[in-house]
PDB file of C-alpha atoms in Angstrom:
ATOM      1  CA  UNK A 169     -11.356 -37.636  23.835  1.00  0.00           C
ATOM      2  CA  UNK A 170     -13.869 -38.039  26.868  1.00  0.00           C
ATOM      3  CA  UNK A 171     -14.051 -33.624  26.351  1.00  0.00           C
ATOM      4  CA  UNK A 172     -15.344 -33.839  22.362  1.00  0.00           C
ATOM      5  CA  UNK A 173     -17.519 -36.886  23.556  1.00  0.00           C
ATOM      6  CA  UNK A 174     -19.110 -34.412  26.296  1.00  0.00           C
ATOM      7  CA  UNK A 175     -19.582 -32.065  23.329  1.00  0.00           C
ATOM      8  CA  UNK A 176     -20.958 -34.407  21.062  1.00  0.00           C
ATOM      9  CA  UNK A 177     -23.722 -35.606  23.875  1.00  0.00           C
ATOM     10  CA  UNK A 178     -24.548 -31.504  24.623  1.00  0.00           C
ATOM     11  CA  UNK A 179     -27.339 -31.245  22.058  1.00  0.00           C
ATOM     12  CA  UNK A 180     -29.282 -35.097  23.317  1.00  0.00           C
ATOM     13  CA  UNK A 181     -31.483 -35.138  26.298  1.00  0.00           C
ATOM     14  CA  UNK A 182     -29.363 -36.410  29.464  1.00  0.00           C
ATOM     15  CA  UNK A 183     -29.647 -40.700  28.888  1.00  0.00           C
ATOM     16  CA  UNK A 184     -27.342 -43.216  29.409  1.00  0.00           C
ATOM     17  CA  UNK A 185     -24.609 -42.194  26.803  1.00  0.00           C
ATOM     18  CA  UNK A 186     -24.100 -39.063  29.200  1.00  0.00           C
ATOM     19  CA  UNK A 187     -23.592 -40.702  32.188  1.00  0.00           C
ATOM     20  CA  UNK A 188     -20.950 -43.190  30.649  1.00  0.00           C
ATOM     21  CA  UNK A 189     -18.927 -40.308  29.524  1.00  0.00           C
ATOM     22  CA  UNK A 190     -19.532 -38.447  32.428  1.00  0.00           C
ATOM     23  CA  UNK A 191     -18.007 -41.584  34.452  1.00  0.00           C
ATOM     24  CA  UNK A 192     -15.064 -41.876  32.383  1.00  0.00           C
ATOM     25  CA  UNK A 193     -14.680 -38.203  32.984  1.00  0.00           C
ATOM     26  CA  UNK A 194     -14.716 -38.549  37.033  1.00  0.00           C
ATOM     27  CA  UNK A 195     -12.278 -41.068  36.644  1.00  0.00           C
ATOM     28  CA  UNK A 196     -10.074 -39.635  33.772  1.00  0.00           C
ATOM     29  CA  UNK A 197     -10.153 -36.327  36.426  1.00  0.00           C
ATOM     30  CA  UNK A 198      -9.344 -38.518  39.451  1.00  0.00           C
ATOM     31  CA  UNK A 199      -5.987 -39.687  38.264  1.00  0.00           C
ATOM     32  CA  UNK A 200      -5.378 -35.821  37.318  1.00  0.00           C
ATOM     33  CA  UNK A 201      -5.864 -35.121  40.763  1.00  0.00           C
ATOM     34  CA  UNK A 202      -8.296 -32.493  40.156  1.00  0.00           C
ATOM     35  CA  UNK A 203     -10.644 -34.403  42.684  1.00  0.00           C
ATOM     36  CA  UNK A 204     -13.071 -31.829  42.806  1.00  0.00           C
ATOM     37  CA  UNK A 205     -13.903 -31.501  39.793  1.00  0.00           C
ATOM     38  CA  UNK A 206     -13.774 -35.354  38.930  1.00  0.00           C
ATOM     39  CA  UNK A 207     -16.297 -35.656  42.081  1.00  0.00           C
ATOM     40  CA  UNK A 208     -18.422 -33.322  40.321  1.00  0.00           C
ATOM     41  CA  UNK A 209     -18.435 -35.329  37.099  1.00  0.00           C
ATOM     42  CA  UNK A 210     -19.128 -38.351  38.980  1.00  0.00           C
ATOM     43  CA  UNK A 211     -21.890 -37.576  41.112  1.00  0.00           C
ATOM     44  CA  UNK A 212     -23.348 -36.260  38.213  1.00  0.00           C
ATOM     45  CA  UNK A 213     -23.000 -39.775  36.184  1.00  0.00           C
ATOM     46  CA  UNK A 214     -24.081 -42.158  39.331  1.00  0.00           C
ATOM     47  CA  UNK A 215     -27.506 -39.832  39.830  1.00  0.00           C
ATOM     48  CA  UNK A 216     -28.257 -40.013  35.917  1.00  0.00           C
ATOM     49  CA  UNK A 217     -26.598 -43.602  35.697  1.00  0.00           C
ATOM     50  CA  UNK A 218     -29.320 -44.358  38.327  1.00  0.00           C
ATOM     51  CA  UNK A 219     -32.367 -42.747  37.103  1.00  0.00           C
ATOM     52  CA  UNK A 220     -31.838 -44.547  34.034  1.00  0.00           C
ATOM     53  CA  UNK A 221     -31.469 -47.999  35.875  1.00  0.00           C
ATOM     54  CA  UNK A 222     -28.001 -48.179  34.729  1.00  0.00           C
ATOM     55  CA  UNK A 223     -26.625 -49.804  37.925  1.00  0.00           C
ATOM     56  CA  UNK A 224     -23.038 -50.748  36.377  1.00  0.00           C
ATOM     57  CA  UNK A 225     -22.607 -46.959  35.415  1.00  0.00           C
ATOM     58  CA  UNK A 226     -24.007 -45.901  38.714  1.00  0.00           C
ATOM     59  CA  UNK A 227     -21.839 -48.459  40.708  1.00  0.00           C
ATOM     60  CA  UNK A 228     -18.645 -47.443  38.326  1.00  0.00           C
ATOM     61  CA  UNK A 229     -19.097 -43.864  38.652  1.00  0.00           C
ATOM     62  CA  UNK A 230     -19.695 -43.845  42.636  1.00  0.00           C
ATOM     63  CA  UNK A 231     -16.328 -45.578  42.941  1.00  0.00           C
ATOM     64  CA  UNK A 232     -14.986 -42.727  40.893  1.00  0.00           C
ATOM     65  CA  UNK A 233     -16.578 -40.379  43.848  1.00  0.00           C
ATOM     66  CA  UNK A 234     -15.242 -41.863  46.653  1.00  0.00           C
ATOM     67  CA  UNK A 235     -11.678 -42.681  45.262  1.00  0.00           C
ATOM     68  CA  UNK A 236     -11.505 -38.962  44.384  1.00  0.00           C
ATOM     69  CA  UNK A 237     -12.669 -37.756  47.840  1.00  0.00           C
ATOM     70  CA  UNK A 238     -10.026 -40.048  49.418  1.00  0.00           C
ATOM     71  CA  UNK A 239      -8.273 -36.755  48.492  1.00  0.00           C
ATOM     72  CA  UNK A 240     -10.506 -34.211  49.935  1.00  0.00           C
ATOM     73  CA  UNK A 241     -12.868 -35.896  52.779  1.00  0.00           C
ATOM     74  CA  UNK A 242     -11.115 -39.782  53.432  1.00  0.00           C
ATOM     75  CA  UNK A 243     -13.639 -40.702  55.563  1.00  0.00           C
ATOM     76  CA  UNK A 244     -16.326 -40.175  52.853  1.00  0.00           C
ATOM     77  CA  UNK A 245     -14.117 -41.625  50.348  1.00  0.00           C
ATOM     78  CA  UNK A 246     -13.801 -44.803  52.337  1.00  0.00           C
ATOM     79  CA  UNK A 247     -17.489 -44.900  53.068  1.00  0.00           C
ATOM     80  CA  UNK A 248     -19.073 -44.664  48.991  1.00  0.00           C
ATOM     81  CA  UNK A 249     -15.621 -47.016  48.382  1.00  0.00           C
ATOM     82  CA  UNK A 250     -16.992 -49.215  50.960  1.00  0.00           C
ATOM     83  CA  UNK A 251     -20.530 -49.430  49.775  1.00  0.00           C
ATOM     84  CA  UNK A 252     -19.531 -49.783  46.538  1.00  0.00           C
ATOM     85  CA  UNK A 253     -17.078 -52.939  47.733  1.00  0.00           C
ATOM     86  CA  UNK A 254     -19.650 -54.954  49.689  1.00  0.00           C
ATOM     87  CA  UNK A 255     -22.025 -55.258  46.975  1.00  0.00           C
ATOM     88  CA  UNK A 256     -19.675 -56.658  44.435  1.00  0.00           C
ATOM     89  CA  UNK A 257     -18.570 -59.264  46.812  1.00  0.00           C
ATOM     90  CA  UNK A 258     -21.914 -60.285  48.005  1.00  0.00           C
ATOM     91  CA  UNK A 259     -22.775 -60.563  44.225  1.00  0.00           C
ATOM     92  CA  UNK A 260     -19.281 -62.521  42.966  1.00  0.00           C
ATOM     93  CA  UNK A 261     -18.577 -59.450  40.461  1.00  0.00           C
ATOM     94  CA  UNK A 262     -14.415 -59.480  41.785  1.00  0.00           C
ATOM     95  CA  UNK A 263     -12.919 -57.736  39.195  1.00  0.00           C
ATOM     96  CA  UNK A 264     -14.894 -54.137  39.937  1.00  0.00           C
ATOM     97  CA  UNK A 265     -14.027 -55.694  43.919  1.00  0.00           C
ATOM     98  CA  UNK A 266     -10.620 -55.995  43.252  1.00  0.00           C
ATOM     99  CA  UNK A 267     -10.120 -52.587  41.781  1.00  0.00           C
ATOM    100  CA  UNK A 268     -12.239 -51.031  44.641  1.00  0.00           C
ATOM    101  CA  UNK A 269      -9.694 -52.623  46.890  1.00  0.00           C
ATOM    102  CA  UNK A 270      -6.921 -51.243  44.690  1.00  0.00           C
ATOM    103  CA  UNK A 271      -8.347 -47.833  44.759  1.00  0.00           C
ATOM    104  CA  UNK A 272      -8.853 -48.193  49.131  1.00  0.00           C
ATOM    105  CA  UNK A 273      -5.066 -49.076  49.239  1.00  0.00           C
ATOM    106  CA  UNK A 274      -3.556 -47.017  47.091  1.00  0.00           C
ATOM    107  CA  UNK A 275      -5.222 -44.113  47.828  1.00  0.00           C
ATOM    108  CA  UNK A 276      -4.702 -44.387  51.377  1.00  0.00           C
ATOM    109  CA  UNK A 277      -1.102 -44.743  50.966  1.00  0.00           C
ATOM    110  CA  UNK A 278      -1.114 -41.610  49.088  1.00  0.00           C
ATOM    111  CA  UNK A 279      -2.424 -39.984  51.653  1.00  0.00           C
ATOM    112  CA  UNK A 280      -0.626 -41.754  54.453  1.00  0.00           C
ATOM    113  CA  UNK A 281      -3.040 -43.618  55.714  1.00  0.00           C
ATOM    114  CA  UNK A 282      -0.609 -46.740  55.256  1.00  0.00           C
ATOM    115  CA  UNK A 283      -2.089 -48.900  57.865  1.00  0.00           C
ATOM    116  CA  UNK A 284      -5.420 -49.004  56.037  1.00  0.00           C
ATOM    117  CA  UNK A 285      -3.707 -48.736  52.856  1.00  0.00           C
ATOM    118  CA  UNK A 286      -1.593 -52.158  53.765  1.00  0.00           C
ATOM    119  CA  UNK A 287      -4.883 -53.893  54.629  1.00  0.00           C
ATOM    120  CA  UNK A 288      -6.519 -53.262  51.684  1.00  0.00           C
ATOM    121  CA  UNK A 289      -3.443 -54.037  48.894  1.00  0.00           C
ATOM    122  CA  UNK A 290      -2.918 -57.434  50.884  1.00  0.00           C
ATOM    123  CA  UNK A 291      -6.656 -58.214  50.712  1.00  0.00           C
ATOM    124  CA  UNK A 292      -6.351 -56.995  46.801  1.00  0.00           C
ATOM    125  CA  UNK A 293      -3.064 -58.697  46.073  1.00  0.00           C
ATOM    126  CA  UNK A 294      -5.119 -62.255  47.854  1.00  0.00           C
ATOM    127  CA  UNK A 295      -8.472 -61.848  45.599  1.00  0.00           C
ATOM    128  CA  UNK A 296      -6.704 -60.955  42.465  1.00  0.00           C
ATOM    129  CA  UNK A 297      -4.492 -63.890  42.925  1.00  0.00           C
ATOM    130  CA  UNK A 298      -6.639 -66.159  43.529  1.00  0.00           C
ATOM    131  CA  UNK A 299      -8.989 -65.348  40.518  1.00  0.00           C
ATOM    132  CA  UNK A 300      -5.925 -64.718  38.080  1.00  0.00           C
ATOM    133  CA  UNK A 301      -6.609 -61.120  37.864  1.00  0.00           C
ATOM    134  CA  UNK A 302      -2.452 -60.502  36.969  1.00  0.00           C
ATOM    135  CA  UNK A 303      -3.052 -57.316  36.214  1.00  0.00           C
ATOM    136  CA  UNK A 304      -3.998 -55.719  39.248  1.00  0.00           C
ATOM    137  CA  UNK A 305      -2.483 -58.030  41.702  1.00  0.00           C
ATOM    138  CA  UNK A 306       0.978 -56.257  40.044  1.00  0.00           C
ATOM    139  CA  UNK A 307      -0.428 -52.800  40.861  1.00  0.00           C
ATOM    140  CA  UNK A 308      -1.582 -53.800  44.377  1.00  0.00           C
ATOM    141  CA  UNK A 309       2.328 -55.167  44.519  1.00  0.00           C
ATOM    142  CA  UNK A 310       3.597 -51.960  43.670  1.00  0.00           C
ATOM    143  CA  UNK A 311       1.637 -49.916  45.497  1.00  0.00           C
ATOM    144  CA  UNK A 312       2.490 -52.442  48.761  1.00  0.00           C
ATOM    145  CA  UNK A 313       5.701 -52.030  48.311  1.00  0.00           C
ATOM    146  CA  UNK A 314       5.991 -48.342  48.363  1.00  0.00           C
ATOM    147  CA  UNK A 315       3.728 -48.464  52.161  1.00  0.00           C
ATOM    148  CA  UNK A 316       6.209 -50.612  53.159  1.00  0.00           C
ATOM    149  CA  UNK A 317       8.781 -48.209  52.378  1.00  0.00           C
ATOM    150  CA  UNK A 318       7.218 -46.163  53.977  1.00  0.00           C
ATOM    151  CA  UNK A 319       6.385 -48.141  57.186  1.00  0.00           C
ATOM    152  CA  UNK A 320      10.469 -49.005  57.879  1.00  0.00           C
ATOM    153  CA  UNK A 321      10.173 -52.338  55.915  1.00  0.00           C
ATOM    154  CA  UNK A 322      12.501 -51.711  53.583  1.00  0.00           C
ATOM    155  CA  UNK A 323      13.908 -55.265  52.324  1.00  0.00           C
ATOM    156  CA  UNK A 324      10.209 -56.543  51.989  1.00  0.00           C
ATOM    157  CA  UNK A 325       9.539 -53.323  50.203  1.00  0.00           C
ATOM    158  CA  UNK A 326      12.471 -53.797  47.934  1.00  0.00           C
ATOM    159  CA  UNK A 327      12.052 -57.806  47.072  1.00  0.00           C
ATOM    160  CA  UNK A 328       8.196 -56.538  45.880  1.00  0.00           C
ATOM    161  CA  UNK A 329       8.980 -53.973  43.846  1.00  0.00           C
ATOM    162  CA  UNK A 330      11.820 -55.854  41.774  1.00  0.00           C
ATOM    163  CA  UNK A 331       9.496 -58.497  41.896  1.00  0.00           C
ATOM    164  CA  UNK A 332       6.907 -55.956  39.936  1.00  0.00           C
ATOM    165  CA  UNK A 333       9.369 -53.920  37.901  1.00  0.00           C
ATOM    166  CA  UNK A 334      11.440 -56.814  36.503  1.00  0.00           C
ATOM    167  CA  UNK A 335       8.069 -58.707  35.659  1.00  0.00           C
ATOM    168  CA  UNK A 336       7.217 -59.335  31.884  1.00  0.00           C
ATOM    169  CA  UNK A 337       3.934 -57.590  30.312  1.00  0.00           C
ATOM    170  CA  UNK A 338       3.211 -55.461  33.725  1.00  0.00           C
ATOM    171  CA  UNK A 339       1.203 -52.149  33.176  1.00  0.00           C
ATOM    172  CA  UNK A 340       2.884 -49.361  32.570  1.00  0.00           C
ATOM    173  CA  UNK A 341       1.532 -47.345  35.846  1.00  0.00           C
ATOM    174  CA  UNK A 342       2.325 -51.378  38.129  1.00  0.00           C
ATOM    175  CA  UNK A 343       6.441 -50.628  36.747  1.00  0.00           C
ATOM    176  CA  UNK A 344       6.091 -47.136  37.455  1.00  0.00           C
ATOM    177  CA  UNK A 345       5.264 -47.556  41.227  1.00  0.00           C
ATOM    178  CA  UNK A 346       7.626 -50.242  41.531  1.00  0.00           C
ATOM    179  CA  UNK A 347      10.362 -48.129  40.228  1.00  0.00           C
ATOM    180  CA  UNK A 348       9.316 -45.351  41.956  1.00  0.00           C
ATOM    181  CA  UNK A 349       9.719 -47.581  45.238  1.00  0.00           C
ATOM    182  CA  UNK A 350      12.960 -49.138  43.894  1.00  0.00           C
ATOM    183  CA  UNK A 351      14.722 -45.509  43.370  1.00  0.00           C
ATOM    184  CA  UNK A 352      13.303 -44.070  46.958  1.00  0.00           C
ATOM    185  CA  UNK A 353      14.763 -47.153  48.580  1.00  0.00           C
ATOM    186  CA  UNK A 354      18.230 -46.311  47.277  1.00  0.00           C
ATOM    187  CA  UNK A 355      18.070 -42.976  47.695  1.00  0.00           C
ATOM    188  CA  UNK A 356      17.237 -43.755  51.700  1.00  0.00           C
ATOM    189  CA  UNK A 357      20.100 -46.360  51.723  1.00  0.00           C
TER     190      UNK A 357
END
């Protein structure tokens, strides 16, 4: 859908319209893994986004950036993640905070990174808590669990992830970790 928006928006001067769907592009890219090309579509968005004073777009579309060059160039990816996080906080907007976090942990445990990574799911898992966001608090769960796999933890890492896969109304991609966790833990034991 985001591909026959992009061709619906080809015949309009560049505005604001463009660099939503260019953002939801990045991102839609990003979980693909094709990090290049969703960096692409994201700087694209944020330097559009910000022309047109569109600061949520811009903001949005920069965390697509650096979560997709945790991929490439982590240190980069940590940095735009970083100054996207700081912001949010200072201003009280946790949700996009929360998810930043998300995207810090779980991207650095994909890439191994798992002491970072376990900072940043904790410090998720605390914020989303505390402000009821249920949603991803169970993703930062699932994703802790599997860097405590990982790090040699392996009851902790088990309790979480049963925790998060035998919870009711959990996303689809929170029971997916968590089972993904659950069967690498019994294929270790």
């Amino acid at each position: 859908l985001s591909r026959q928006a992009i061709a619906q928006l080809e015949s309009l001067p560049p505005g604001p319209a463009h660099a939503f769907v260019w953002r939801i592009e990045a991102y839609l890219r990003m979980l693909d893994r094709d990090v290049e090309e969703s960096a692409s579509w994201a700087r694209r968005s944020a330097e559009l986004a910000t022309a047109h004073g569109d600061d949520a777009t811009a903001v949005a579309a920069r965390g697509a950036l650096g979560t997709a060059l945790l991929f490439i160039d982590y240190p980069a990816g940590i940095e735009i993640l970083q100054q996207t996080l700081a912001p949010d906080l200072a201003a009280g907007r946790l949700q996009p905070a929360v998810v930043t976090l998300g995207n810090l942990g779980s991207g650095s445990g994909e890439v191994l990174q798992l002491a970072n990574a376990e900072r940043w799911l904790r410090e998720s898992i605390d914020l989303s808590v505390a402000n009821e966001f249920d949603n991803q608090a169970w993703y930062a769960r699932a994703w802790l669990a599997l860097v405590l796999l990982q790090t040699g933890r392996w009851h902790e890492a088990g309790d979480l992830a049963a925790a998060v896969a035998g919870q009711e109304g959990v996303a689809d991609m929170s029971r997916l970790m968590a089972l993904l966790a659950l069967a690498r833990l019994r294929i270790r034991r």
